[in-house]
CSV table of C-alpha atoms in Angstrom, one decimal:
chain,number,residue,atom,x,y,z
C,1,UNK,CA,-34.5,-16.9,42.4
C,2,UNK,CA,-35.5,-19.7,39.9
C,3,UNK,CA,-35.1,-17.3,37.0
C,4,UNK,CA,-31.5,-16.4,38.1
C,5,UNK,CA,-30.6,-20.1,38.4
C,6,UNK,CA,-32.2,-20.9,35.0
C,7,UNK,CA,-30.3,-18.0,33.4
C,8,UNK,CA,-27.0,-19.0,35.0
C,9,UNK,CA,-27.6,-22.6,33.9
C,10,UNK,CA,-28.3,-21.4,30.3
C,11,UNK,CA,-25.2,-19.2,30.3
C,12,UNK,CA,-23.0,-22.1,31.5
C,13,UNK,CA,-24.5,-24.4,28.8
C,14,UNK,CA,-23.9,-21.7,26.1
C,15,UNK,CA,-20.4,-21.1,27.3
C,16,UNK,CA,-19.7,-24.9,27.2
C,17,UNK,CA,-21.0,-25.1,23.6
C,18,UNK,CA,-18.9,-22.2,22.5
C,19,UNK,CA,-15.8,-23.8,24.1
C,20,UNK,CA,-16.5,-27.1,22.4
C,21,UNK,CA,-16.8,-25.4,19.0
C,22,UNK,CA,-13.6,-23.4,19.6
C,23,UNK,CA,-11.7,-26.6,20.7
C,24,UNK,CA,-13.0,-28.5,17.6
C,25,UNK,CA,-12.0,-25.6,15.3
C,26,UNK,CA,-8.5,-25.4,17.0
C,27,UNK,CA,-8.1,-29.2,16.5
C,28,UNK,CA,-9.0,-28.8,12.8
C,29,UNK,CA,-6.5,-26.0,12.4
C,30,UNK,CA,-3.8,-28.1,14.0
C,31,UNK,CA,-4.6,-31.0,11.7
C,32,UNK,CA,-4.4,-28.6,8.7
C,33,UNK,CA,-1.1,-27.2,9.8
C,34,UNK,CA,0.4,-30.7,10.3
C,35,UNK,CA,-0.7,-31.7,6.8
C,36,UNK,CA,0.6,-28.4,5.4
C,37,UNK,CA,4.0,-28.9,6.9
C,38,UNK,CA,4.1,-32.4,5.5
C,39,UNK,CA,3.3,-31.1,2.1
C,40,UNK,CA,5.9,-28.3,2.4
C,41,UNK,CA,8.5,-30.8,3.4
C,42,UNK,CA,7.7,-33.0,0.4
C,43,UNK,CA,7.7,-30.0,-1.9
C,44,UNK,CA,11.2,-29.0,-0.7
C,45,UNK,CA,12.6,-32.5,-0.8
C,46,UNK,CA,11.7,-33.0,-4.5
C,47,UNK,CA,13.9,-30.2,-5.9
C,48,UNK,CA,16.7,-31.0,-3.4
C,49,UNK,CA,16.8,-34.7,-4.5
C,50,UNK,CA,16.6,-33.6,-8.1
C,51,UNK,CA,19.6,-31.3,-7.6
C,52,UNK,CA,21.4,-34.0,-5.8
C,53,UNK,CA,20.8,-36.5,-8.6
C,54,UNK,CA,22.0,-34.0,-11.3
C,55,UNK,CA,25.2,-33.2,-9.4
C,56,UNK,CA,25.9,-36.9,-8.7
C,57,UNK,CA,25.4,-37.7,-12.3
C,58,UNK,CA,27.8,-34.9,-13.3
C,59,UNK,CA,30.4,-36.1,-10.7
C,60,UNK,CA,30.1,-39.7,-12.0
C,61,UNK,CA,31.3,-38.6,-15.4
C,62,UNK,CA,28.4,-36.7,-16.9
C,63,UNK,CA,30.4,-33.6,-16.7
C,64,UNK,CA,32.6,-34.8,-19.5
C,65,UNK,CA,29.6,-35.1,-21.9
C,66,UNK,CA,28.7,-31.6,-23.1
C,67,UNK,CA,25.2,-32.7,-23.9
C,68,UNK,CA,24.6,-34.1,-20.5
C,69,UNK,CA,26.4,-31.5,-18.4
C,70,UNK,CA,24.5,-28.5,-19.9
C,71,UNK,CA,21.1,-30.2,-19.6
C,72,UNK,CA,21.7,-31.3,-16.0
C,73,UNK,CA,23.0,-27.9,-15.0
C,74,UNK,CA,19.9,-26.2,-16.5
C,75,UNK,CA,17.7,-28.7,-14.7
C,76,UNK,CA,19.5,-28.1,-11.4
C,77,UNK,CA,18.9,-24.3,-11.9
C,78,UNK,CA,15.2,-25.0,-12.5
C,79,UNK,CA,15.1,-27.0,-9.3
C,80,UNK,CA,16.8,-24.2,-7.4
C,81,UNK,CA,14.3,-21.7,-8.8
C,82,UNK,CA,11.5,-24.0,-7.6
C,83,UNK,CA,12.9,-24.1,-4.1
C,84,UNK,CA,13.2,-20.3,-4.1
C,85,UNK,CA,9.6,-20.1,-5.3
C,86,UNK,CA,8.5,-22.4,-2.4
C,87,UNK,CA,10.3,-20.4,0.2
C,88,UNK,CA,8.8,-17.2,-1.3
C,89,UNK,CA,5.4,-18.8,-1.1
C,90,UNK,CA,5.9,-19.6,2.6
C,91,UNK,CA,6.7,-16.0,3.2
C,92,UNK,CA,3.6,-14.9,1.4
C,93,UNK,CA,1.4,-17.3,3.3
C,94,UNK,CA,2.9,-16.0,6.6
C,95,UNK,CA,2.1,-12.5,5.5
C,96,UNK,CA,-1.5,-13.4,4.5
C,97,UNK,CA,-2.1,-15.2,7.8
C,98,UNK,CA,-0.8,-12.2,9.8
C,99,UNK,CA,-2.9,-9.8,7.8
C,100,UNK,CA,0.0,-7.9,6.4
C,101,UNK,CA,-0.9,-8.8,2.8
C,102,UNK,CA,-4.2,-9.3,0.9
C,103,UNK,CA,-4.7,-12.1,-1.5
C,104,UNK,CA,-4.4,-11.2,-5.2
C,105,UNK,CA,-5.1,-13.5,-8.1
C,106,UNK,CA,-2.8,-13.7,-11.2
C,107,UNK,CA,-2.8,-15.5,-14.5
C,108,UNK,CA,-0.1,-18.1,-15.2
C,109,UNK,CA,0.9,-20.3,-18.1
C,110,UNK,CA,-0.4,-23.8,-17.1
C,111,UNK,CA,1.3,-25.4,-20.1
C,112,UNK,CA,4.7,-24.2,-18.8
C,113,UNK,CA,3.8,-25.5,-15.3
C,114,UNK,CA,2.9,-28.9,-16.6
C,115,UNK,CA,6.0,-29.1,-18.8
C,116,UNK,CA,8.1,-28.3,-15.6
C,117,UNK,CA,6.4,-31.1,-13.7
C,118,UNK,CA,7.0,-33.6,-16.5
C,119,UNK,CA,10.6,-32.5,-16.8
C,120,UNK,CA,11.2,-32.8,-13.0
C,121,UNK,CA,9.7,-36.3,-13.0
C,122,UNK,CA,11.6,-37.5,-16.1
C,123,UNK,CA,14.6,-38.8,-14.2
C,124,UNK,CA,12.5,-40.6,-11.6
C,125,UNK,CA,10.6,-42.3,-14.4
C,126,UNK,CA,13.8,-43.4,-16.1
C,127,UNK,CA,15.0,-44.9,-12.8
C,128,UNK,CA,11.9,-47.1,-12.7
C,129,UNK,CA,11.8,-47.8,-16.5
C,130,UNK,CA,8.5,-46.0,-16.8
């Protein structure tokens, strides 16, 4: 009888440990998802605000300057492409999480990436005289 009780007690303690680990893991995953959603929100806001700034500048008279209008339209296009890329990435992440897709690595031009980042921040820097 004592062995049965000891075994049952051990089983309950093991079950409790497993549930605590599972709950801790679920809390960590929830925290990760919240941070991820915040990052995605920020990543989408940046090109949206850039596009808005370009369009407002064009509407405020920049459209009449051929040097400005072409440059701002090209930058708006880049911001739109960035948003499309972010949305595509979200779809890929969803497919990876569901197991529909396997992760593949690819090479990319880091110089072009850095140039794009600098270009997207150029207007913000000018606003703050940086």
